XYZ file of N, CA and C in Angstrom:
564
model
N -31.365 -55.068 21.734
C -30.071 -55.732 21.710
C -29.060 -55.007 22.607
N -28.985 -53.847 22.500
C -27.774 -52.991 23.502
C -28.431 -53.045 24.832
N -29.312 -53.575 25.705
C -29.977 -53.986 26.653
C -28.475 -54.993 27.520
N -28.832 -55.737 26.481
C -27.962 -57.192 26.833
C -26.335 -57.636 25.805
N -26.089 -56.548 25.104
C -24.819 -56.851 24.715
C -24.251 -55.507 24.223
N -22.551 -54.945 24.103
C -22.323 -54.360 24.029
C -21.958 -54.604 22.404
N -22.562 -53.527 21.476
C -21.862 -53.269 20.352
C -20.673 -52.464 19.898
N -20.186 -53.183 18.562
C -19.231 -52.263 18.349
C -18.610 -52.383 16.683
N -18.421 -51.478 16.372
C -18.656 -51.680 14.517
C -17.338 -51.551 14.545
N -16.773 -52.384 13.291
C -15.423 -52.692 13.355
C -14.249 -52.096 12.875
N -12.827 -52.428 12.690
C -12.306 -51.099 12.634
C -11.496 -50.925 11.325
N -11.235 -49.984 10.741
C -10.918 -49.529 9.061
C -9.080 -49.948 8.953
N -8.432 -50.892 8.713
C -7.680 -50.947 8.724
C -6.981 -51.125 6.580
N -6.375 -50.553 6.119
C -5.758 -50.218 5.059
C -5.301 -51.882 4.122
N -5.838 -52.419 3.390
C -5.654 -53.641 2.960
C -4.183 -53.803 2.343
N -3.462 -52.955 2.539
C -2.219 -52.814 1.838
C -1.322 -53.938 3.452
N -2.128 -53.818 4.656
C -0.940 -54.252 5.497
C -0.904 -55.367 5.519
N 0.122 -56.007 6.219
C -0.043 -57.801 6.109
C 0.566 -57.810 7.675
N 0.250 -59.558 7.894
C 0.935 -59.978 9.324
C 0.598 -60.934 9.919
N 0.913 -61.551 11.113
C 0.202 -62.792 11.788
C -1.227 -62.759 12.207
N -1.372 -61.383 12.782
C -2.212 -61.296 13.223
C -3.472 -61.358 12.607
N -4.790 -62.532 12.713
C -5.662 -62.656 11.706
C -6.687 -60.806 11.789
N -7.281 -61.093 10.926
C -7.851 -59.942 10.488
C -9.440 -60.381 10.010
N -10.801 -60.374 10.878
C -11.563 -61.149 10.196
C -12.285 -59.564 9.214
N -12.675 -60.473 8.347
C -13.523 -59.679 7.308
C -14.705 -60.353 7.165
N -16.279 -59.366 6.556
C -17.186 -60.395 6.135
C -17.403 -61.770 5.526
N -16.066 -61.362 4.572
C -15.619 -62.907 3.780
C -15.718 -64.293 4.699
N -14.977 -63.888 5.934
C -14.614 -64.962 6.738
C -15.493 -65.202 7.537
N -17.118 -64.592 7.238
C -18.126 -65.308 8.328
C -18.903 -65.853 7.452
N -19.615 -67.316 7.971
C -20.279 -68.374 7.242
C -21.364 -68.178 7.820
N -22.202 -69.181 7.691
C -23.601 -68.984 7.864
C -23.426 -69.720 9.320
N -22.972 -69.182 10.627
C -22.646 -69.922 12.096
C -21.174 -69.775 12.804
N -20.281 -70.170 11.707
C -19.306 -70.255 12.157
C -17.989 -69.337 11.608
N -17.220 -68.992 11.889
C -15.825 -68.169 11.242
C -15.273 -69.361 10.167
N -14.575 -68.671 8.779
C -13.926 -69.602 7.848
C -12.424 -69.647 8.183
N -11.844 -70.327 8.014
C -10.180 -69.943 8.002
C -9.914 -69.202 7.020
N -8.508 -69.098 7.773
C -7.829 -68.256 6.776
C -8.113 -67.141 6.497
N -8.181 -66.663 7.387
C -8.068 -64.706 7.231
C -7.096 -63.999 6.811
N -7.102 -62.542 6.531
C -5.826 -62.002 5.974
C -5.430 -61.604 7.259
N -3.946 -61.055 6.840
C -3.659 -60.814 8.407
C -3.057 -59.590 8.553
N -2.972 -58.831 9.829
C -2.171 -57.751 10.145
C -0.892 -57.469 10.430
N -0.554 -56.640 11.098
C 1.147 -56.494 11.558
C 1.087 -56.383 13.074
N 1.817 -57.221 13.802
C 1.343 -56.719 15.558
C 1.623 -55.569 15.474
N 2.571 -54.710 15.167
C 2.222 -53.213 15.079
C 1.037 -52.514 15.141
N 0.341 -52.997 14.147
C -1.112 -51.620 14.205
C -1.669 -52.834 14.500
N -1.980 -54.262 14.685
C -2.753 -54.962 15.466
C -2.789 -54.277 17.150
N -1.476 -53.997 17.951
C -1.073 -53.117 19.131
C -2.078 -51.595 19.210
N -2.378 -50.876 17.954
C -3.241 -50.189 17.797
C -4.885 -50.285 18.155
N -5.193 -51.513 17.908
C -6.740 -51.976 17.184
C -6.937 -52.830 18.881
N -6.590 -52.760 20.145
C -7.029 -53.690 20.998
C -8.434 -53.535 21.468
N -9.041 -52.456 21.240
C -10.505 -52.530 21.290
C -11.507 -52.779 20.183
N -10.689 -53.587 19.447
C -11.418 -54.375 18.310
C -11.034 -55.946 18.288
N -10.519 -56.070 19.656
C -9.554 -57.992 19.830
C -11.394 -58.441 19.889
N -11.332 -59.781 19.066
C -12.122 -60.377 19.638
C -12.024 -61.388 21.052
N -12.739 -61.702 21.669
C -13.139 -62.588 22.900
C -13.795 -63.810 22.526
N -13.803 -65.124 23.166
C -14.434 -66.089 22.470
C -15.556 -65.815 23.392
N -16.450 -66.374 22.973
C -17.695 -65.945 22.798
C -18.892 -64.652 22.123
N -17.941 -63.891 21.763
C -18.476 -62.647 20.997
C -19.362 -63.373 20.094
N -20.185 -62.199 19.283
C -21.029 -62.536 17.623
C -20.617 -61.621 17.284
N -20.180 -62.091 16.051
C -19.875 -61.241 14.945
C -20.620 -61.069 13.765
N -21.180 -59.742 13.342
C -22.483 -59.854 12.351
C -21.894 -59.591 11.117
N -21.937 -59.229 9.915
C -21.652 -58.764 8.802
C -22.506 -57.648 8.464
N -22.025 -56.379 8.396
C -22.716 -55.561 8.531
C -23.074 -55.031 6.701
N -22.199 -54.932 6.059
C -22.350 -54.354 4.449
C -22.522 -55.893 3.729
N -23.232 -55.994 2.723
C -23.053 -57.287 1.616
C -24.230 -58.338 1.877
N -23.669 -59.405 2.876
C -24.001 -60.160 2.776
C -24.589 -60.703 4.518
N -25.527 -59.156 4.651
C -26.391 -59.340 5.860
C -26.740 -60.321 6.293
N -26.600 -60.517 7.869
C -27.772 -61.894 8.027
C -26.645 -62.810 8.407
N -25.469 -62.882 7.962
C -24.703 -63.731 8.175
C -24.352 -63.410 9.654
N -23.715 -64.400 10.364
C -23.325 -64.437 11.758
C -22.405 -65.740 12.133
N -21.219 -65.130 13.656
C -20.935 -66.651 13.965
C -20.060 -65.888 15.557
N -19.859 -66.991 16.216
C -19.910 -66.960 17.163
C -18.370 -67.090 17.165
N -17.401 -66.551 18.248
C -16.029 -66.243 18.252
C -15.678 -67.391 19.133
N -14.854 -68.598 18.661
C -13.882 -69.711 19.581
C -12.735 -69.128 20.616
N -12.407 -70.214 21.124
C -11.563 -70.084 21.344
C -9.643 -69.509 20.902
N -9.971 -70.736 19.337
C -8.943 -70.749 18.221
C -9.061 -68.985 18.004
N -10.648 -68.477 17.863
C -10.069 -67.262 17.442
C -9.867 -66.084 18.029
N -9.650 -66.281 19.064
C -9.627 -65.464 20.800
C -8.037 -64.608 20.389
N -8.408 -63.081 20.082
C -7.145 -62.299 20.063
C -7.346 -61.752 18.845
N -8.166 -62.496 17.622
C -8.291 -61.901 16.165
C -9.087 -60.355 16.407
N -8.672 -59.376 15.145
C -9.056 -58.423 15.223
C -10.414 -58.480 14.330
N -11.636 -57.313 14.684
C -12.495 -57.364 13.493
C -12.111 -56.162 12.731
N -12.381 -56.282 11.684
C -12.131 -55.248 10.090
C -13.891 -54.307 10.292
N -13.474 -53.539 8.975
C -14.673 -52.776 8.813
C -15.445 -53.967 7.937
N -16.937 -53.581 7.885
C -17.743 -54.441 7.435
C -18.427 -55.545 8.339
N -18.107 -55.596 9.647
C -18.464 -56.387 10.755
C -19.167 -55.498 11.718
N -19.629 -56.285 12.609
C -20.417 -55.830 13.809
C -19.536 -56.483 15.228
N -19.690 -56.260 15.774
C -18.622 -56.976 17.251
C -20.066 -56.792 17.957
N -21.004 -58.474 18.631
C -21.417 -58.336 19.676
C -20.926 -59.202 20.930
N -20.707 -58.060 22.113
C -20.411 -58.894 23.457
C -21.777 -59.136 24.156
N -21.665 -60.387 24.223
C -22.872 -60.638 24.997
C -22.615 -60.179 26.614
N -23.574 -59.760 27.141
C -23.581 -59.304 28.847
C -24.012 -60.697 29.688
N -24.187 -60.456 30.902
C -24.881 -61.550 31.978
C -25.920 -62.459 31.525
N -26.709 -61.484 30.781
C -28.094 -61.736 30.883
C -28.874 -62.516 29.510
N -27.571 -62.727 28.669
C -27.883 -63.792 27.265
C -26.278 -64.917 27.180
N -26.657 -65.827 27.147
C -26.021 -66.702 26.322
C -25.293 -66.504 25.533
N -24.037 -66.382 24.888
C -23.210 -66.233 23.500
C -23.535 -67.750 22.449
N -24.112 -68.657 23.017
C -24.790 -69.486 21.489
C -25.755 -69.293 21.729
N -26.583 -69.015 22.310
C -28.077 -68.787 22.196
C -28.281 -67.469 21.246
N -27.630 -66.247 21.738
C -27.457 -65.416 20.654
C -27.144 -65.667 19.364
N -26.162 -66.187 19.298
C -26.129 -66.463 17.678
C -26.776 -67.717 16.881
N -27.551 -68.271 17.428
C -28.691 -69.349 17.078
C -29.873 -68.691 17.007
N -30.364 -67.590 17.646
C -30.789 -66.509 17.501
C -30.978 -65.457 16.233
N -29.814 -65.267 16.689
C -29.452 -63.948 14.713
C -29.831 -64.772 13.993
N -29.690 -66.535 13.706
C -29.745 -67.144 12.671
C -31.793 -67.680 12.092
N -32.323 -67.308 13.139
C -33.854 -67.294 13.115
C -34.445 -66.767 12.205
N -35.397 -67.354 11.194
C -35.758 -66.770 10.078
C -36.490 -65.621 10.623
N -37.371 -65.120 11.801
C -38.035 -64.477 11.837
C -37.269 -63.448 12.113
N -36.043 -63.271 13.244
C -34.582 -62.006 13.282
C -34.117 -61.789 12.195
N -33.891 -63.461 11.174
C -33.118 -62.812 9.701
C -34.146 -61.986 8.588
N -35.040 -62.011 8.899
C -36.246 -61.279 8.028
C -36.514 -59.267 8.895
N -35.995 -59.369 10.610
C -36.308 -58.134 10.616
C -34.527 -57.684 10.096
N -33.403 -58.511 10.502
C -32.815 -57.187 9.882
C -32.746 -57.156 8.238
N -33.180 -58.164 7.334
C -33.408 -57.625 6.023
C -34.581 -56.610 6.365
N -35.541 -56.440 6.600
C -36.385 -55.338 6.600
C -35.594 -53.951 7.378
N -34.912 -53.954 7.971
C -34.177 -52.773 9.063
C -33.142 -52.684 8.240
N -32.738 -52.872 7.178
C -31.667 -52.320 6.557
C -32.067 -51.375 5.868
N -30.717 -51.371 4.929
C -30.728 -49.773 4.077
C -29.613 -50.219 3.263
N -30.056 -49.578 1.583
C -29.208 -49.428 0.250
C -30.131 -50.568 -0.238
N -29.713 -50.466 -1.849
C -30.510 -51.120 -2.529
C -29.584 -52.582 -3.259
N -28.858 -51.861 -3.632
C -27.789 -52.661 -4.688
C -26.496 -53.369 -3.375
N -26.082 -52.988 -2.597
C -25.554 -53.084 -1.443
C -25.803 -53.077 -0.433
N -26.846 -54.298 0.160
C -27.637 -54.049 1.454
C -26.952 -53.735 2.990
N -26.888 -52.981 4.123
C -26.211 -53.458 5.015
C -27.029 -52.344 6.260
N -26.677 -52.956 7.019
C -27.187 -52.227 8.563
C -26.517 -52.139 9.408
N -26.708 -50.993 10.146
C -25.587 -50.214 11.087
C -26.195 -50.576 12.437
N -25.319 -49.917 13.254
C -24.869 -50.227 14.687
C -26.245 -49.810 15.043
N -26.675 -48.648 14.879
C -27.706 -48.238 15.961
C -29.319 -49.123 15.616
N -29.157 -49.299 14.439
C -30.219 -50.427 13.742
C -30.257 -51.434 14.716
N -29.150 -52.192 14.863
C -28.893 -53.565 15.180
C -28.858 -53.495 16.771
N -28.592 -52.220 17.642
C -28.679 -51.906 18.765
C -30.128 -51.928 19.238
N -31.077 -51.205 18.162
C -32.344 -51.494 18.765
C -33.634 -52.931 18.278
N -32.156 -53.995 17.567
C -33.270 -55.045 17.232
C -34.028 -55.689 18.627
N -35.561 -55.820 19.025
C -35.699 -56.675 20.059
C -35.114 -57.634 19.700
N -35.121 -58.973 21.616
C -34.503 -59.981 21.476
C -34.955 -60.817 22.961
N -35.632 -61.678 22.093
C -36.545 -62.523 22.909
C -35.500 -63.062 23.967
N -35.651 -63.123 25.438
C -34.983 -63.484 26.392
C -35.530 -64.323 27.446
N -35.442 -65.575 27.232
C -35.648 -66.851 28.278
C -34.761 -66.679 29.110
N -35.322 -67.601 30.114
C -34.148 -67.669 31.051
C -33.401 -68.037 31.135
N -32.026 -67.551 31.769
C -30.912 -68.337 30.788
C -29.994 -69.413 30.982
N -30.871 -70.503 32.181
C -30.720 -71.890 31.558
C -31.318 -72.700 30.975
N -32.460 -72.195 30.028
C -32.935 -72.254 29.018
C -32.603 -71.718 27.717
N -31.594 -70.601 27.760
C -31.074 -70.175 26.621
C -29.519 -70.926 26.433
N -29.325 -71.600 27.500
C -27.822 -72.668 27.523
C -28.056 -73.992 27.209
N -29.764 -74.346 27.635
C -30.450 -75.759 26.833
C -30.615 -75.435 25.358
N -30.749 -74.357 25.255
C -31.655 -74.048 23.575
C -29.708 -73.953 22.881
N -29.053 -73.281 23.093
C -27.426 -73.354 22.854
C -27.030 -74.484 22.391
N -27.119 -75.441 23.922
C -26.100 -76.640 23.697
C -26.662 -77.793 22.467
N -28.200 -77.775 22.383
C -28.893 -78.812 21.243
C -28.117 -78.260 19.980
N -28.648 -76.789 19.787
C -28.547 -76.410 18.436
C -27.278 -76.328 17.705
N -26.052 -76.424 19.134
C -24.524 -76.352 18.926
C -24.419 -77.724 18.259
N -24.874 -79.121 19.106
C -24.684 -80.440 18.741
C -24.876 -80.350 17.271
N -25.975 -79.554 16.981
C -26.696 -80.170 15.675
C -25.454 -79.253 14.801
N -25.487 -78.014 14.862
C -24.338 -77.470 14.556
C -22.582 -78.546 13.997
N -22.221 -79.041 15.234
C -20.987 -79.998 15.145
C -21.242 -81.106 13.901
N -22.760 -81.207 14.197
C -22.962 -82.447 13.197
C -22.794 -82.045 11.484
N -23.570 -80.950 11.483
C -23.196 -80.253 9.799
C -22.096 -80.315 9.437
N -21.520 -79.698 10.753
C -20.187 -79.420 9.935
C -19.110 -80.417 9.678
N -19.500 -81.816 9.983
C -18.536 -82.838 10.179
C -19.190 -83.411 8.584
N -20.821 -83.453 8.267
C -21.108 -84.122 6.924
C -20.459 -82.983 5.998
N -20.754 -81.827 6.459
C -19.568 -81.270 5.025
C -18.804 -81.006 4.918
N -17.587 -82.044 5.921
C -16.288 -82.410 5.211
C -16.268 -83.507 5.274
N -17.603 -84.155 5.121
C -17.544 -85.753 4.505
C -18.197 -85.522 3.303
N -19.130 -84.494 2.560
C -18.895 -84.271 1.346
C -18.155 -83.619 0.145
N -16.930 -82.457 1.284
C -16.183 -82.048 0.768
C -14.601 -83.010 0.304
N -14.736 -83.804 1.176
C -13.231 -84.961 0.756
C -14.536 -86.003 -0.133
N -15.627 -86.537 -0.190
C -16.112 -87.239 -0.761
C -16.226 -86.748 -2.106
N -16.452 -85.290 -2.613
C -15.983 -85.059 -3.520
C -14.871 -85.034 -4.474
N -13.970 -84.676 -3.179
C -12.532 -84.752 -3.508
C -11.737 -86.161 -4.382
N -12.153 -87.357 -3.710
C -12.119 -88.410 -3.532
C -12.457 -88.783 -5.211
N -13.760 -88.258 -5.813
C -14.206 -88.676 -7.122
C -13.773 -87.743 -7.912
N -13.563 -86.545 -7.716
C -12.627 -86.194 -8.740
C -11.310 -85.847 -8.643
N -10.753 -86.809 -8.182
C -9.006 -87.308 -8.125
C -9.669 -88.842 -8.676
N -10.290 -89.771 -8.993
C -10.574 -90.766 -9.786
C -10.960 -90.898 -10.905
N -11.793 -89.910 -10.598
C -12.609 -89.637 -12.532
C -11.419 -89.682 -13.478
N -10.167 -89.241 -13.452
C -9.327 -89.274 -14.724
C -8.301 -90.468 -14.641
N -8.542 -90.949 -13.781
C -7.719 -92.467 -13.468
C -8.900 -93.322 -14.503
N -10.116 -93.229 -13.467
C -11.076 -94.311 -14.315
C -11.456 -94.027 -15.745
N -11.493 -92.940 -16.398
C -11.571 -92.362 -17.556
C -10.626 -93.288 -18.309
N -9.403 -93.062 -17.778
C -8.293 -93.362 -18.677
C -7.916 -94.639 -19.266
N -8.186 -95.142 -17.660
C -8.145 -96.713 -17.806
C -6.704 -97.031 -17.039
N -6.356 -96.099 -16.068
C -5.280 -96.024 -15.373
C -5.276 -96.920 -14.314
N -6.717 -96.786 -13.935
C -7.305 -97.447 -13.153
C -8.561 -98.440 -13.506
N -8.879 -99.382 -12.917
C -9.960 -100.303 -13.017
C -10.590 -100.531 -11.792
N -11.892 -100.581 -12.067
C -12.940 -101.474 -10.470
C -12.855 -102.742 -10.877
N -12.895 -103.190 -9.953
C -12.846 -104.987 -9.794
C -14.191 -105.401 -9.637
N -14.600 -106.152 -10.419
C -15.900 -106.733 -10.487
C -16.974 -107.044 -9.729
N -17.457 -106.921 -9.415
C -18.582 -107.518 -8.111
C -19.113 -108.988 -8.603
């Protein structure tokens, strides 16, 4: 991995501070993509932390907890800082930034770094671990074909689950209407 991207483990900032500036934590990486709503910093010691700004296109790993997780840095989040508990990868020339993280997400990569970790009760893996994971390398307009499919399919998830997250929504904001009798269906 340090072949083709530069690592960098993220940085210890004091949970007492607050501010605009987002602040990602493990919390805020999903299984692909970043969550909203991060906590945030103070541009003050954000002004401190600029070699922890993310770039869009970075991967960001989760390094303590909840290994394995990964997602790839937007645009939207171009300037956010990473926290401790993360990994910062810059991809170089010579890989893709979605191919990489379509990549990390491979059962056979997500099985070596559960095996390449360490702790029992608190699993997590460090920089130099994750520096020497191999990493299969096509060529890389083949790793921008293998990207752009898996991105589509990507866009598509994430659009059905917030058509099952308001579809939920939807039935239970009714359930106590129709319960009640506040409301009625009209007959078929």
């Amino acid at each position: 991995m340090d072949e083709v991207c530069e690592l960098r483990a993220g940085a210890s900032v004091r949970s007492s501070v607050t501010g605009p500036i987002p602040l990602l934590k493990p919390r805020n990486v999903a299984d692909g993509w970043l969550t909203e709503n991060p906590d945030g910093i103070s541009e003050a010691v954000a002004a401190g932390l600029s070699s922890y700004r993310l770039t869009a296109g970075d991967i960001v790993c989760v390094r303590t907890g909840g290994i394995g997780r990964r997602a790839m840095v937007s645009s939207e989040q171009d300037g956010w800082i990473f926290g401790n508990g993360i990994i910062r990868l810059r991809p170089g020339d010579a890989i893709d930034s979605s191919y990489l993280n379509h990549y990390l997400g491979h059962a056979v990569v997500r099985d070596w770094i559960e095996r390449n970790s360490s702790g029992t009760a608190v699993p997590s893996i460090n920089l130099n671990t994750l520096a020497a994971m191999p990493v299969a390398l096509p060529p890389l307009e083949v790793q921008r074909s293998i990207g752009q499919v898996l991105d589509a399919l990507n866009e598509k998830i994430q659009v059905y689950e917030q058509i099952q997250r308001t579809t939920a929504q939807l039935r239970d904001a009714l359930l106590p209407l129709l319960m009640s009798g506040t409301t009625t269906v009209a007959e078929q």
